[in-house]
């Protein structure tokens, strides 16, 4: 396409009947100055830009201006002003600041109505400064000087000015036309690549809605423009020198369209809405993902979604959608929210449909609640010359990840349906035409993910040039006769299996460029799909092909050899016919003719091989099949001659779905272009399957019509071999699910489909699993499946919908079955049909009248990233023998609730021999073979929700290591459990259950350690015995495991708090501070391990070793039950770690992620690849993206923090920005910055200033404020405060208001609770007061607990039950115990009257008992019983405590069997309670008692019969002297009770009840304040009496 005349001089464009837009290179400076002084005369010009652009472009302009006014003798002045860069500046506050500056007397004189404002910058500057001009003095002249491509072609033209608000973008503004728009294309030389590409979204948008010729121009010039854009930005013009004319033509075309539209519709009455194509949805996406995803990137995704919406509504062809997507992708713009780059940049943030719809609801184009969206009707034109009204339900379908299919309701339907072109034929014809010579016009090509992948790869290999005609219905291929070149980048094929197999051989034809090989890669599923037989065949014929990961699967490195050697090739063709077709199509370009022999038995899918040879003949190469050798083909040497035109018949596999709709619903459907003469084996589906099932089939040479029998009367097929149409077996399976006949049974048996196990998923298993959700039974066969059909009314509704396994055929098949389902059926992966039929859901809605509903089920590709998700993949534990793998497995089983299997024991049971016996019989190689087979088997059969412990040598073999690596890759967990090697050696010296090591154990560890690391994605350093007495997981292991499996809820808990803190440890060695750690952590919500401050003797300062950090982290986790923040603070950021040691820093970060820390502090000063590598492997660890400015270089006022804020927002789950306050106003500036920054996102932010002057900012920071503690050796940062000091400051500022707490009951005057709670309030900096309220009537407290200043209450006798009537909720523990001892107001929820805080009743008595018992040495054993003495109210709490501690049975001693019976019956049956009233009852005790709680009064003697029983109990089982036995005495006085003396005499440890008072009080304090004090603090307060 020719470039227009006049391209080499400034070009003026008319808008609103004035030539106010000028476009050219190098006009900024003298040209602009002269034009302003001549045509926009003013005494005052105000140039406003941002702080980034100011030093680049303002000084030269000032110089030019100064020179011009002297030369022209003009009396004018130029004022300049800078604002912070970025979207956050586009605000009310920034606008007001500029206006105040312009009005200030300091301007001398202030700006007036004659002032001309010059907006130099991108869209933010132009929009905001334009709004300033529109409102200043009721409107003054202004000039736009856009510096970004986006602003040049969009925001600078048309007079739309606006600022953002928390409610949305551009909601407050005005139409105010600029008097000039100076578009200097030279600015683009220095524009960063991403910003440049960002602008092309608007360029493509304009062409898409207005001019198909310009769209084609963009398609044709994408490569050369992108080559220029991808060069390094410069200021001397070299970057764009080769594309200057093309670029100017491109920009001018967009500018002219916008100018024309604005001139026709300045105030956006209708036509101007067209410029918002892609913006309705794009702005909603931007509202969630900004600033990480740029405006143009969001609009690009929005354009695709709005085009898909138009296709869904039937106003746009699918070919146009595909063409739009391809054009956007050619400019490296994203076309989906699932784009890996979008996900990574956005920090894997979700875009919930409800939120998108909410944001779209405030779009300016809307009419009331009716959303209006620009709909394309073709490339270069729109459905209406305005935005069209679209119902929400249609928009939801397009935005949602899932779709609900409603039952079919059109029984008289006669439909005609033309499926997309055959995927098999489309992929083949693309290869043949690209390898051929000359032009070929391909019609009805499938527009799908697969063919897009193939087109892109062939383009990268320079195999041909491609262009579209007839609105994308015709692809014009100009083949280059087999002259291919290596691609400079890896060819990413996604999950396109056909493309991967065909391109593997195609890549052998290329000749080298600067790269001498091609790399084929794909997604996770692709990386396990087999390709080994094809690779082996190619290697045998001279090709160089190497695997880079798993043997037998992609990625592949394929050498550029210019073609195969030729001659004989032997290929195993029993797995995939695509291997055969791949070699056949490329064989003519071998150096000699090829004879291809297929071995291993009958080739799979012979019709597809026949299709390939028939198509090759259409392109001039005739393949002859041997008449003497079975399955042998002779391919001559030559080249393809492209036919002028090739028509791709519709996909016969896809055609089975609309035909099946007719079959299952009793309606009629015609496929007009597939008949008996089809090349495709699946064309026989109607005759060989549907007709046998009772359908009426009429098939001509070119069409097929099916009429289904009456609904519910399909017949099963006893057996059918579908080897010739394997892809169609899924369709047959869902029909078989509702096929019944009575005479021959209800079973449909399908065979010949073994290859379907290695497609996009294991389709046979997928069908079995998903059919079962409908209540349909089926069985896998070696090469097929059996389905037992049921009545349609007997179908069940799948409770959580249908999983599609990213497989288009699974989705489409079950959408057919859903048509007769019981109500709406959810298909969870709507978009996976894009592989072959992107418009399938549209076809269901438009052609068959099916009602669809969009359902947001989340994004499965983000399972390991998104907050709140969990990882259900099975857990595999590896490590040295003696490391504690089995123990960890038992613990994990308890924590996760999953079954546990020790694979060594499993193998022994399976073989019937011990491992030493197996090794003796089969030697080590035989044992390793069996070990590998067992692992492969269990991972195949139980990929989810199981725990497996492997043998220590599982990593010895490469193939077994590959299994573990692959399990990690697909989201599974492989956990390395290890201990100190010395501890392992000590254990192995006594363990004789396995063969002894034949080499040094230390040497074995060193040899295996790299393999353990390679094969695992997590590790736990165990400090526990290999054979513990209990199967209950220690708290640190349980917390670790919950976090790595996505079950941790620490972030949610912290975010709910009004104030939260983390304490920064400044310790060189955690083990030296064990005595203070719990004290230091009180009142904090997390603890920060400052790794750079760790110091081991002999190691470099700030550079602790991996081994040392591993142990320190494990010790800290065991000692402090709080989330851990892992921090490596560099010197430049105020720490000790050397800035240049990035490799060691990365290793430390990787260690932290492997050890499952809850938070990781990641400094955003590291390079992008470094940051990405950490974020991509974070699992469920939350990233605190931080930047510290200890030197005080940055200012909160001038925007210098914006780049760090944006980077932290991109990479962080939490942002942390730390500056320096030199004076108090710096804290105000910080607060204002934070308020603006938080308007557009919900990512929590830590923003504080260091230094004494910055302490106010620490007090004002509400979320995760870093704090110190007096017991630590020094503060981690200047000005750091303790949590108590901050709370005190908040109290003085009125942020924390004083609350009143009470003890209600009678008698209470001797209570020590006020002493305890008031001391704890004071110690934690809280202003609250706790007092006594003596009463026996609950009516006296009703008014108190409803007061605004009521903080909480302790409840004692006689009100523990009466208080319930005053409460809104009662906790589960209080309900079972039957008593409330604590009242908590919840201000976040309203009470039942709706006029105050919700009041909740709890019981902490049992928690106090549990705390005291565990802190005094009680340990859970696998089997242990407990004893409760007494049957009063306290006994109920004691029973609850022992049950929670795992005691069973629990014996209860009382005087009255009747009262005991009443007590015991009130508890759940699983408590296993047993009464003891006399000595004769002791015979039922069959295991030792280790724990007892006495609840009887101590102010009188023990009743004799009870005394005899307890003496006998305490003195029993003398053989267990080593077992610790504990009696907890609940009576406070006397200090030593009679019961304690009895127990002590029998060797029991006794604990006085006063400790329980402290314990239950601690939990009350925690419920009220969120702070858990130390037990000794509470006891000290009780004993001292200090109020």
PDB file of C-alpha atoms in Angstrom, residues 401-405 774 797-804 818 823-829 853-857:
ATOM      1  CA  UNK A 401     -14.598 -18.435  33.070  1.00  0.00           C
ATOM      2  CA  UNK A 402     -17.476 -20.863  33.347  1.00  0.00           C
ATOM      3  CA  UNK A 403     -20.835 -21.193  31.608  1.00  0.00           C
ATOM      4  CA  UNK A 404     -24.074 -22.722  32.816  1.00  0.00           C
ATOM      5  CA  UNK A 405     -26.046 -24.580  30.158  1.00  0.00           C
ATOM      6  CA  UNK A 774     -24.193 -37.048  36.482  1.00  0.00           C
ATOM      7  CA  UNK A 797     -26.749 -32.331  38.676  1.00  0.00           C
ATOM      8  CA  UNK A 798     -22.944 -32.192  38.983  1.00  0.00           C
ATOM      9  CA  UNK A 799     -22.516 -30.409  42.339  1.00  0.00           C
ATOM     10  CA  UNK A 800     -19.491 -28.316  41.388  1.00  0.00           C
ATOM     11  CA  UNK A 801     -19.814 -28.439  37.639  1.00  0.00           C
ATOM     12  CA  UNK A 802     -17.827 -30.261  34.976  1.00  0.00           C
ATOM     13  CA  UNK A 803     -14.044 -30.060  34.868  1.00  0.00           C
ATOM     14  CA  UNK A 804     -12.794 -29.807  31.301  1.00  0.00           C
ATOM     15  CA  UNK A 818     -26.187 -30.739  29.845  1.00  0.00           C
ATOM     16  CA  UNK A 823     -31.418 -27.857  35.655  1.00  0.00           C
ATOM     17  CA  UNK A 824     -28.481 -25.685  34.719  1.00  0.00           C
ATOM     18  CA  UNK A 825     -25.160 -27.528  34.410  1.00  0.00           C
ATOM     19  CA  UNK A 826     -21.907 -25.655  34.935  1.00  0.00           C
ATOM     20  CA  UNK A 827     -19.063 -26.168  32.435  1.00  0.00           C
ATOM     21  CA  UNK A 828     -16.088 -24.771  34.303  1.00  0.00           C
ATOM     22  CA  UNK A 829     -13.677 -23.896  31.469  1.00  0.00           C
ATOM     23  CA  UNK A 853     -25.424 -18.004  31.893  1.00  0.00           C
ATOM     24  CA  UNK A 854     -21.929 -16.830  32.731  1.00  0.00           C
ATOM     25  CA  UNK A 855     -20.478 -18.092  36.010  1.00  0.00           C
ATOM     26  CA  UNK A 856     -17.264 -16.781  37.488  1.00  0.00           C
ATOM     27  CA  UNK A 857     -15.474 -19.859  38.793  1.00  0.00           C
TER      28      UNK A 857
END
